[in-house]
Amino acid sequence: MGKYIILANLQDYKKILKDLKVKFKSAQIKASLKVNSELLQFYWYLGKKIIEVQNNYKWGSKFLENLSKDLSKAFPDVKGFSYRNLKFIRQWVNFWDNEKGKQLVSLLFQIPWGHNIVIIQKCKDINEAIFYVENTLKNGISRNVLIHQIESDLYHRQKKAVNNFDNTLPPLQSDLVKEITKDPYIFDFLTISEDYKEKELENALIENIKDILMELGSGFAFVGKQYKLEIENQEFRIDLLFYHLKLHSFVVIELKNGEFKPEYAGKLNFYVSAVDDILKSEIDNSTIGILICKLKNDLIVEYALRDINKPIGVSEYRLTTKLPDKLKDTIPSIEDIKQQIQRNINE
């Protein structure tokens, strides 16, 4: 067998290899109709077989290497049999082959393999993983967006805004609106001065409109900044106005670079009422208001929203995320940079 290890039972190995070849040929035929689903169903079968064999035979770590070489030789045009991918397949099955995961297996076959790998590598537990599988299917997000969502901890931020949606919207619409809100919003793609003003924050967001749309989530369409409303010969301006394509609702966003104050809710309620009267058509649902501030006290927000009759949510924002401790020592200090510059000059 050359570099191959001597297996304890060569006949059993040959039977397993033959079975996998037959199974994959069958999957290849069906793949012309349902490429991803059929392939991932085969990956599931393959992963279960790998785990079963490694549990029942004393073949050691070389088993995967041998299997990779033999399957790649039998199907040279297929890249999915690399040693690295076989390890991913085994990890994937191990992650989901439990009481909770088995209920979701059919959904796993409906999302791309690359998405599946990202989810099992980056999620801390199965509940978080289930959230991202369902969110991927619901919104059809790309792999890069999925990575962004996981790394920005969307799982723990979604639906967290303090709001009055239950009191101002029908139950089904209330649940849908909660899904589009987060707390906090992560604006770590912005580079603005330390003593920034609200106008500077607003302009920075617009300059990074693609990033802000990604952070807001699927379905948001940008309408305008400092959107002008004329009421009884007076001019009022909304910080940011969006339209949500799935909710069929305008979304008014007001930005505050300080702590939440009760009067902010009243002003946002005024804007939402005005948009309902001036912009909303018969086919649109209720306009939604979202106030995003630097700090808030949840109890104060709850009191401020209690008797307001328009749907409003209040969240905080973060300009930067905390640097992991293991990376802190790798970032040079200002003094280190100055010393390096001086050394370069001296040289």
mmCIF file of C-alpha atoms in Angstrom:
data_model
loop_
_atom_site.group_PDB
_atom_site.id
_atom_site.type_symbol
_atom_site.label_atom_id
_atom_site.label_comp_id
_atom_site.label_asym_id
_atom_site.label_seq_id
_atom_site.Cartn_x
_atom_site.Cartn_y
_atom_site.Cartn_z
ATOM 1 C CA MET A 1 0.000 0.000 0.000
ATOM 2 C CA GLY A 2 3.038 2.291 -0.230
ATOM 3 C CA LYS A 3 2.619 5.137 2.205
ATOM 4 C CA TYR A 4 -0.761 3.816 3.314
ATOM 5 C CA ILE A 5 -0.953 2.269 6.732
ATOM 6 C CA ILE A 6 -1.693 -1.451 7.056
ATOM 7 C CA LEU A 7 -5.321 -1.655 8.106
ATOM 8 C CA ALA A 8 -6.481 -4.162 10.684
ATOM 9 C CA ASN A 9 -9.122 -5.519 8.345
ATOM 10 C CA LEU A 10 -8.462 -4.744 4.696
ATOM 11 C CA GLN A 11 -11.581 -6.532 3.449
ATOM 12 C CA ASP A 12 -13.853 -4.424 5.651
ATOM 13 C CA TYR A 13 -12.147 -1.270 4.438
ATOM 14 C CA LYS A 14 -12.627 -2.289 0.785
ATOM 15 C CA LYS A 15 -16.314 -2.941 1.427
ATOM 16 C CA ILE A 16 -16.721 0.474 3.042
ATOM 17 C CA LEU A 17 -14.884 2.177 0.157
ATOM 18 C CA LYS A 18 -17.004 0.333 -2.415
ATOM 19 C CA ASP A 19 -20.209 1.294 -0.606
ATOM 20 C CA LEU A 20 -19.188 4.959 -0.542
ATOM 21 C CA LYS A 21 -18.312 4.927 -4.258
ATOM 22 C CA VAL A 22 -21.707 3.473 -5.175
ATOM 23 C CA LYS A 23 -23.499 5.911 -2.903
ATOM 24 C CA PHE A 24 -21.656 8.905 -4.355
ATOM 25 C CA LYS A 25 -22.299 7.858 -7.966
ATOM 26 C CA SER A 26 -25.994 7.778 -7.123
ATOM 27 C CA ALA A 27 -25.756 11.235 -5.586
ATOM 28 C CA GLN A 28 -23.928 12.546 -8.670
ATOM 29 C CA ILE A 29 -26.809 11.502 -10.913
ATOM 30 C CA LYS A 30 -29.358 13.311 -8.771
ATOM 31 C CA ALA A 31 -27.083 16.318 -8.355
ATOM 32 C CA SER A 32 -27.998 17.671 -11.786
ATOM 33 C CA LEU A 33 -31.413 18.504 -10.311
ATOM 34 C CA LYS A 34 -30.612 19.321 -6.692
ATOM 35 C CA VAL A 35 -26.878 19.888 -6.448
ATOM 36 C CA ASN A 36 -26.499 21.223 -2.933
ATOM 37 C CA SER A 37 -29.176 19.151 -1.216
ATOM 38 C CA GLU A 38 -28.119 15.824 -2.678
ATOM 39 C CA LEU A 39 -24.439 16.500 -2.075
ATOM 40 C CA LEU A 40 -25.012 17.449 1.550
ATOM 41 C CA GLN A 41 -27.182 14.396 2.100
ATOM 42 C CA PHE A 42 -24.246 12.348 0.864
ATOM 43 C CA TYR A 43 -21.886 14.300 3.140
ATOM 44 C CA TRP A 44 -24.165 13.442 6.062
ATOM 45 C CA TYR A 45 -24.070 9.761 5.122
ATOM 46 C CA LEU A 46 -20.302 9.966 4.665
ATOM 47 C CA GLY A 47 -19.783 11.685 8.014
ATOM 48 C CA LYS A 48 -21.930 9.111 9.831
ATOM 49 C CA LYS A 49 -19.951 6.310 8.155
ATOM 50 C CA ILE A 50 -16.600 7.871 9.097
ATOM 51 C CA ILE A 51 -17.664 8.224 12.740
ATOM 52 C CA GLU A 52 -19.050 4.681 12.803
ATOM 53 C CA VAL A 53 -15.885 3.195 11.337
ATOM 54 C CA GLN A 54 -13.554 5.129 13.628
ATOM 55 C CA ASN A 55 -15.607 4.057 16.647
ATOM 56 C CA ASN A 56 -15.685 0.370 15.673
ATOM 57 C CA TYR A 57 -12.215 -0.171 14.177
ATOM 58 C CA LYS A 58 -8.734 0.519 15.511
ATOM 59 C CA TRP A 59 -7.574 2.228 12.354
ATOM 60 C CA GLY A 60 -6.255 5.411 13.854
ATOM 61 C CA SER A 61 -5.862 8.839 12.291
ATOM 62 C CA LYS A 62 -4.558 7.533 8.958
ATOM 63 C CA PHE A 63 -8.008 6.262 8.040
ATOM 64 C CA LEU A 64 -9.188 9.693 6.877
ATOM 65 C CA GLU A 65 -6.017 10.253 4.862
ATOM 66 C CA ASN A 66 -6.418 6.901 3.106
ATOM 67 C CA LEU A 67 -10.109 7.491 2.476
ATOM 68 C CA SER A 68 -9.381 10.937 1.043
ATOM 69 C CA LYS A 69 -6.773 9.527 -1.364
ATOM 70 C CA ASP A 70 -8.965 6.655 -2.525
ATOM 71 C CA LEU A 71 -12.133 8.713 -3.037
ATOM 72 C CA SER A 72 -10.184 11.493 -4.777
ATOM 73 C CA LYS A 73 -8.598 8.895 -7.061
ATOM 74 C CA ALA A 74 -11.997 7.379 -7.878
ATOM 75 C CA PHE A 75 -13.559 10.819 -8.492
ATOM 76 C CA PRO A 76 -10.698 13.101 -9.644
ATOM 77 C CA ASP A 77 -13.034 15.945 -10.667
ATOM 78 C CA VAL A 78 -14.521 16.236 -7.181
ATOM 79 C CA LYS A 79 -12.824 18.569 -4.691
ATOM 80 C CA GLY A 80 -14.991 17.580 -1.739
ATOM 81 C CA PHE A 81 -12.885 14.566 -0.787
ATOM 82 C CA SER A 82 -9.826 16.430 0.424
ATOM 83 C CA TYR A 83 -8.508 15.385 3.833
ATOM 84 C CA ARG A 84 -9.431 18.820 5.194
ATOM 85 C CA ASN A 85 -13.018 18.591 3.920
ATOM 86 C CA LEU A 86 -13.464 15.068 5.304
ATOM 87 C CA LYS A 87 -12.535 16.446 8.723
ATOM 88 C CA PHE A 88 -15.125 19.213 8.269
ATOM 89 C CA ILE A 89 -17.732 16.593 7.314
ATOM 90 C CA ARG A 90 -16.974 14.564 10.439
ATOM 91 C CA GLN A 91 -17.096 17.713 12.607
ATOM 92 C CA TRP A 92 -20.388 18.758 10.966
ATOM 93 C CA VAL A 93 -22.102 15.443 11.723
ATOM 94 C CA ASN A 94 -20.705 15.345 15.264
ATOM 95 C CA PHE A 95 -22.041 18.863 15.881
ATOM 96 C CA TRP A 96 -25.602 18.173 14.708
ATOM 97 C CA ASP A 97 -26.060 14.470 15.519
ATOM 98 C CA ASN A 98 -27.940 15.015 18.781
ATOM 99 C CA GLU A 99 -31.526 15.401 19.978
ATOM 100 C CA LYS A 100 -31.850 19.069 18.969
ATOM 101 C CA GLY A 101 -29.755 18.865 15.839
ATOM 102 C CA LYS A 102 -31.531 15.875 14.291
ATOM 103 C CA GLN A 103 -34.745 17.913 14.107
ATOM 104 C CA LEU A 104 -32.927 20.422 11.902
ATOM 105 C CA VAL A 105 -30.948 18.137 9.600
ATOM 106 C CA SER A 106 -33.252 18.568 6.588
ATOM 107 C CA LEU A 107 -32.718 22.355 6.801
ATOM 108 C CA LEU A 108 -28.929 21.922 6.747
ATOM 109 C CA PHE A 109 -29.201 20.397 3.283
ATOM 110 C CA GLN A 110 -30.848 23.586 1.991
ATOM 111 C CA ILE A 111 -27.941 25.956 2.707
ATOM 112 C CA PRO A 112 -24.526 25.947 0.974
ATOM 113 C CA TRP A 113 -21.730 23.805 2.359
ATOM 114 C CA GLY A 114 -19.573 26.879 3.006
ATOM 115 C CA HIS A 115 -22.336 28.319 5.224
ATOM 116 C CA ASN A 116 -22.548 25.035 7.126
ATOM 117 C CA ILE A 117 -18.814 25.078 7.836
ATOM 118 C CA VAL A 118 -18.894 28.696 9.054
ATOM 119 C CA ILE A 119 -21.770 27.934 11.436
ATOM 120 C CA ILE A 120 -20.177 24.911 13.126
ATOM 121 C CA GLN A 121 -16.786 26.625 13.386
ATOM 122 C CA LYS A 122 -17.956 29.971 14.765
ATOM 123 C CA CYS A 123 -21.035 29.186 16.866
ATOM 124 C CA LYS A 124 -20.575 28.511 20.574
ATOM 125 C CA ASP A 125 -23.545 26.181 21.035
ATOM 126 C CA ILE A 126 -26.308 24.483 19.091
ATOM 127 C CA ASN A 127 -28.989 27.063 19.953
ATOM 128 C CA GLU A 128 -26.871 29.798 18.390
ATOM 129 C CA ALA A 129 -26.190 27.583 15.368
ATOM 130 C CA ILE A 130 -29.919 26.887 14.898
ATOM 131 C CA PHE A 131 -30.571 30.641 14.889
ATOM 132 C CA TYR A 132 -28.059 31.237 12.070
ATOM 133 C CA VAL A 133 -29.299 28.281 10.001
ATOM 134 C CA GLU A 134 -32.885 29.579 10.179
ATOM 135 C CA ASN A 135 -31.780 33.182 9.547
ATOM 136 C CA THR A 136 -29.776 32.084 6.488
ATOM 137 C CA LEU A 137 -32.750 30.243 5.029
ATOM 138 C CA LYS A 138 -35.182 33.043 5.812
ATOM 139 C CA ASN A 139 -33.112 35.896 4.391
ATOM 140 C CA GLY A 140 -30.937 34.151 1.796
ATOM 141 C CA ILE A 141 -27.767 35.798 3.094
ATOM 142 C CA SER A 142 -24.319 35.373 1.591
ATOM 143 C CA ARG A 143 -21.433 33.653 3.354
ATOM 144 C CA ASN A 144 -19.719 36.994 4.056
ATOM 145 C CA VAL A 145 -22.874 38.426 5.603
ATOM 146 C CA LEU A 146 -23.238 35.269 7.707
ATOM 147 C CA ILE A 147 -19.682 35.668 8.994
ATOM 148 C CA HIS A 148 -20.387 39.327 9.823
ATOM 149 C CA GLN A 149 -23.565 38.396 11.687
ATOM 150 C CA ILE A 150 -21.846 35.758 13.798
ATOM 151 C CA GLU A 151 -18.772 37.866 14.544
ATOM 152 C CA SER A 152 -20.983 40.827 15.547
ATOM 153 C CA ASP A 153 -23.054 38.486 17.771
ATOM 154 C CA LEU A 154 -26.406 39.047 16.052
ATOM 155 C CA TYR A 155 -27.813 36.057 17.980
ATOM 156 C CA HIS A 156 -27.648 37.940 21.272
ATOM 157 C CA ARG A 157 -28.516 41.372 19.833
ATOM 158 C CA GLN A 158 -31.605 40.712 17.708
ATOM 159 C CA LYS A 159 -35.007 41.582 19.221
ATOM 160 C CA LYS A 160 -33.312 43.220 22.224
ATOM 161 C CA ALA A 161 -34.402 46.832 21.701
ATOM 162 C CA VAL A 162 -36.663 48.258 24.421
ATOM 163 C CA ASN A 163 -39.958 48.854 22.614
ATOM 164 C CA ASN A 164 -43.726 49.287 22.782
ATOM 165 C CA PHE A 165 -44.488 47.091 19.757
ATOM 166 C CA ASP A 166 -46.792 44.721 21.657
ATOM 167 C CA ASN A 167 -49.026 47.652 22.607
ATOM 168 C CA THR A 168 -49.020 49.460 19.264
ATOM 169 C CA LEU A 169 -49.063 46.697 16.632
ATOM 170 C CA PRO A 170 -51.075 43.523 15.918
ATOM 171 C CA PRO A 171 -49.342 40.384 17.372
ATOM 172 C CA LEU A 172 -47.963 39.034 14.078
ATOM 173 C CA GLN A 173 -46.648 42.397 12.914
ATOM 174 C CA SER A 174 -45.213 43.081 16.370
ATOM 175 C CA ASP A 175 -43.153 39.884 16.203
ATOM 176 C CA LEU A 176 -41.899 40.747 12.727
ATOM 177 C CA VAL A 177 -40.914 44.270 13.747
ATOM 178 C CA LYS A 178 -39.024 42.986 16.791
ATOM 179 C CA GLU A 179 -36.929 40.857 14.440
ATOM 180 C CA ILE A 180 -35.594 43.913 12.595
ATOM 181 C CA THR A 181 -34.340 45.620 15.768
ATOM 182 C CA LYS A 182 -31.074 45.027 17.638
ATOM 183 C CA ASP A 183 -29.437 46.224 20.811
ATOM 184 C CA PRO A 184 -26.753 47.342 20.577
ATOM 185 C CA TYR A 185 -26.107 48.243 16.948
ATOM 186 C CA ILE A 186 -22.450 47.771 16.034
ATOM 187 C CA PHE A 187 -20.968 50.636 14.006
ATOM 188 C CA ASP A 188 -17.351 49.476 14.232
ATOM 189 C CA PHE A 189 -16.804 50.281 10.548
ATOM 190 C CA LEU A 190 -16.853 54.024 11.337
ATOM 191 C CA THR A 191 -13.769 56.185 11.866
ATOM 192 C CA ILE A 192 -14.798 59.477 13.466
ATOM 193 C CA SER A 193 -13.273 61.860 15.964
ATOM 194 C CA GLU A 194 -13.531 61.125 19.685
ATOM 195 C CA ASP A 195 -15.697 64.188 20.404
ATOM 196 C CA TYR A 196 -17.972 63.643 17.386
ATOM 197 C CA LYS A 197 -21.285 65.427 16.946
ATOM 198 C CA GLU A 198 -24.548 63.798 15.863
ATOM 199 C CA LYS A 199 -24.177 65.344 12.397
ATOM 200 C CA GLU A 200 -20.735 63.763 12.043
ATOM 201 C CA LEU A 201 -22.126 60.380 13.094
ATOM 202 C CA GLU A 202 -24.947 60.702 10.597
ATOM 203 C CA ASN A 203 -22.610 61.681 7.738
ATOM 204 C CA ALA A 204 -20.227 58.843 8.573
ATOM 205 C CA LEU A 205 -23.088 56.344 8.435
ATOM 206 C CA ILE A 206 -24.197 57.599 5.033
ATOM 207 C CA GLU A 207 -20.620 57.420 3.704
ATOM 208 C CA ASN A 208 -20.687 53.755 4.727
ATOM 209 C CA ILE A 209 -24.231 53.046 3.556
ATOM 210 C CA LYS A 210 -23.435 49.481 2.469
ATOM 211 C CA ASP A 211 -22.098 48.680 5.926
ATOM 212 C CA ILE A 212 -25.017 50.297 7.716
ATOM 213 C CA LEU A 213 -27.496 48.396 5.540
ATOM 214 C CA MET A 214 -25.674 45.181 6.436
ATOM 215 C CA GLU A 215 -25.849 46.046 10.127
ATOM 216 C CA LEU A 216 -29.527 47.022 9.956
ATOM 217 C CA GLY A 217 -30.290 43.699 8.287
ATOM 218 C CA SER A 218 -32.111 42.232 5.317
ATOM 219 C CA GLY A 219 -34.969 44.199 3.775
ATOM 220 C CA PHE A 220 -33.917 47.797 4.496
ATOM 221 C CA ALA A 221 -33.908 50.256 1.580
ATOM 222 C CA PHE A 222 -32.411 53.729 2.063
ATOM 223 C CA VAL A 223 -34.777 56.637 1.353
ATOM 224 C CA GLY A 224 -32.792 59.647 2.522
ATOM 225 C CA LYS A 225 -30.897 61.508 5.248
ATOM 226 C CA GLN A 226 -32.168 64.724 6.845
ATOM 227 C CA TYR A 227 -35.416 63.888 5.065
ATOM 228 C CA LYS A 228 -37.519 67.055 4.902
ATOM 229 C CA LEU A 229 -41.119 67.193 6.061
ATOM 230 C CA GLU A 230 -43.122 70.390 5.643
ATOM 231 C CA ILE A 231 -45.981 70.813 8.114
ATOM 232 C CA GLU A 232 -47.989 74.044 8.376
ATOM 233 C CA ASN A 233 -45.191 76.100 6.791
ATOM 234 C CA GLN A 234 -42.629 74.646 9.185
ATOM 235 C CA GLU A 235 -39.747 72.440 8.131
ATOM 236 C CA PHE A 236 -38.741 69.308 10.037
ATOM 237 C CA ARG A 237 -35.939 66.892 9.169
ATOM 238 C CA ILE A 238 -35.669 63.176 9.917
ATOM 239 C CA ASP A 239 -32.106 61.949 10.532
ATOM 240 C CA LEU A 240 -32.425 58.784 8.438
ATOM 241 C CA LEU A 241 -35.453 57.410 6.607
ATOM 242 C CA PHE A 242 -35.663 53.839 5.323
ATOM 243 C CA TYR A 243 -38.329 51.601 3.838
ATOM 244 C CA HIS A 244 -38.495 47.966 4.880
ATOM 245 C CA LEU A 245 -39.418 45.828 1.889
ATOM 246 C CA LYS A 246 -40.681 42.810 3.852
ATOM 247 C CA LEU A 247 -42.626 44.762 6.454
ATOM 248 C CA HIS A 248 -43.946 47.223 3.844
ATOM 249 C CA SER A 249 -43.254 49.985 6.343
ATOM 250 C CA PHE A 250 -41.314 53.211 6.489
ATOM 251 C CA VAL A 251 -38.676 53.161 9.228
ATOM 252 C CA VAL A 252 -37.676 56.445 10.856
ATOM 253 C CA ILE A 253 -34.254 56.356 12.557
ATOM 254 C CA GLU A 254 -33.134 59.105 14.902
ATOM 255 C CA LEU A 255 -29.525 59.244 16.166
ATOM 256 C CA LYS A 256 -28.388 60.622 19.525
ATOM 257 C CA ASN A 257 -24.744 60.733 20.551
ATOM 258 C CA GLY A 258 -25.575 60.980 24.255
ATOM 259 C CA GLU A 259 -27.777 59.281 26.834
ATOM 260 C CA PHE A 260 -31.475 58.688 26.173
ATOM 261 C CA LYS A 261 -33.857 61.396 27.388
ATOM 262 C CA PRO A 262 -37.651 60.942 27.622
ATOM 263 C CA GLU A 263 -38.290 63.902 25.312
ATOM 264 C CA TYR A 264 -36.514 62.041 22.491
ATOM 265 C CA ALA A 265 -39.395 59.533 22.406
ATOM 266 C CA GLY A 266 -41.928 62.331 21.992
ATOM 267 C CA LYS A 267 -40.043 63.846 19.076
ATOM 268 C CA LEU A 268 -39.699 60.465 17.351
ATOM 269 C CA ASN A 269 -43.411 59.808 17.902
ATOM 270 C CA PHE A 270 -44.103 63.122 16.135
ATOM 271 C CA TYR A 271 -41.946 62.091 13.131
ATOM 272 C CA VAL A 272 -43.586 58.661 12.881
ATOM 273 C CA SER A 273 -47.068 60.246 12.968
ATOM 274 C CA ALA A 274 -46.070 62.723 10.261
ATOM 275 C CA VAL A 275 -44.666 60.003 7.975
ATOM 276 C CA ASP A 276 -47.874 57.989 8.469
ATOM 277 C CA ASP A 277 -49.940 60.967 7.319
ATOM 278 C CA ILE A 278 -47.689 62.358 4.579
ATOM 279 C CA LEU A 279 -45.797 59.405 3.035
ATOM 280 C CA LYS A 280 -47.608 56.221 3.982
ATOM 281 C CA SER A 281 -49.972 54.844 1.333
ATOM 282 C CA GLU A 282 -52.917 52.473 1.656
ATOM 283 C CA ILE A 283 -50.716 49.448 0.917
ATOM 284 C CA ASP A 284 -48.116 50.360 3.580
ATOM 285 C CA ASN A 285 -48.179 49.147 7.144
ATOM 286 C CA SER A 286 -47.600 51.331 10.198
ATOM 287 C CA THR A 287 -44.412 53.382 10.187
ATOM 288 C CA ILE A 288 -41.775 52.211 12.683
ATOM 289 C CA GLY A 289 -39.554 54.487 14.758
ATOM 290 C CA ILE A 290 -36.102 53.446 15.984
ATOM 291 C CA LEU A 291 -34.042 55.702 18.251
ATOM 292 C CA ILE A 292 -30.352 54.778 18.464
ATOM 293 C CA CYS A 293 -28.420 56.453 21.274
ATOM 294 C CA LYS A 294 -25.054 56.103 22.958
ATOM 295 C CA LEU A 295 -26.490 55.104 26.365
ATOM 296 C CA LYS A 296 -29.892 54.301 27.808
ATOM 297 C CA ASN A 297 -31.552 53.251 31.036
ATOM 298 C CA ASP A 298 -34.098 50.567 30.149
ATOM 299 C CA LEU A 299 -36.582 51.537 32.879
ATOM 300 C CA ILE A 300 -36.558 55.192 31.826
ATOM 301 C CA VAL A 301 -37.120 54.109 28.217
ATOM 302 C CA GLU A 302 -40.036 51.887 29.259
ATOM 303 C CA TYR A 303 -41.703 54.775 31.093
ATOM 304 C CA ALA A 304 -41.130 57.112 28.132
ATOM 305 C CA LEU A 305 -42.741 54.661 25.674
ATOM 306 C CA ARG A 306 -45.588 53.461 27.872
ATOM 307 C CA ASP A 307 -48.307 55.872 26.674
ATOM 308 C CA ILE A 308 -46.972 56.545 23.183
ATOM 309 C CA ASN A 309 -49.320 55.203 20.506
ATOM 310 C CA LYS A 310 -46.800 54.784 17.672
ATOM 311 C CA PRO A 311 -44.471 51.744 17.406
ATOM 312 C CA ILE A 312 -41.021 52.780 18.661
ATOM 313 C CA GLY A 313 -37.896 50.894 19.700
ATOM 314 C CA VAL A 314 -34.846 52.301 21.499
ATOM 315 C CA SER A 315 -31.346 50.824 21.225
ATOM 316 C CA GLU A 316 -27.764 51.715 21.994
ATOM 317 C CA TYR A 317 -24.888 51.696 19.525
ATOM 318 C CA ARG A 318 -21.229 50.745 19.772
ATOM 319 C CA LEU A 319 -18.546 52.313 17.596
ATOM 320 C CA THR A 320 -15.949 49.644 18.351
ATOM 321 C CA THR A 321 -15.994 46.108 19.637
ATOM 322 C CA LYS A 322 -13.792 44.982 22.503
ATOM 323 C CA LEU A 323 -10.378 43.761 21.429
ATOM 324 C CA PRO A 324 -9.824 40.130 22.480
ATOM 325 C CA ASP A 325 -7.311 39.809 25.338
ATOM 326 C CA LYS A 326 -5.115 37.453 23.333
ATOM 327 C CA LEU A 327 -4.637 40.164 20.688
ATOM 328 C CA LYS A 328 -3.933 43.085 23.006
ATOM 329 C CA ASP A 329 -0.227 42.294 23.336
ATOM 330 C CA THR A 330 0.148 42.112 19.548
ATOM 331 C CA ILE A 331 -0.920 45.736 19.022
ATOM 332 C CA PRO A 332 2.023 48.165 19.253
ATOM 333 C CA SER A 333 1.700 51.177 21.539
ATOM 334 C CA ILE A 334 2.163 54.757 20.336
ATOM 335 C CA GLU A 335 5.576 54.748 22.033
ATOM 336 C CA ASP A 336 6.554 51.546 20.178
ATOM 337 C CA ILE A 337 5.598 53.125 16.862
ATOM 338 C CA LYS A 338 7.568 56.300 17.633
ATOM 339 C CA GLN A 339 10.657 54.260 18.536
ATOM 340 C CA GLN A 340 10.380 52.224 15.337
ATOM 341 C CA ILE A 341 10.108 55.405 13.252
ATOM 342 C CA GLN A 342 13.199 56.822 14.979
ATOM 343 C CA ARG A 343 15.147 53.604 14.333
ATOM 344 C CA ASN A 344 14.203 53.769 10.652
ATOM 345 C CA ILE A 345 15.428 57.398 10.485
ATOM 346 C CA ASN A 346 18.728 56.517 12.175
ATOM 347 C CA GLU A 347 19.312 53.649 9.786
#
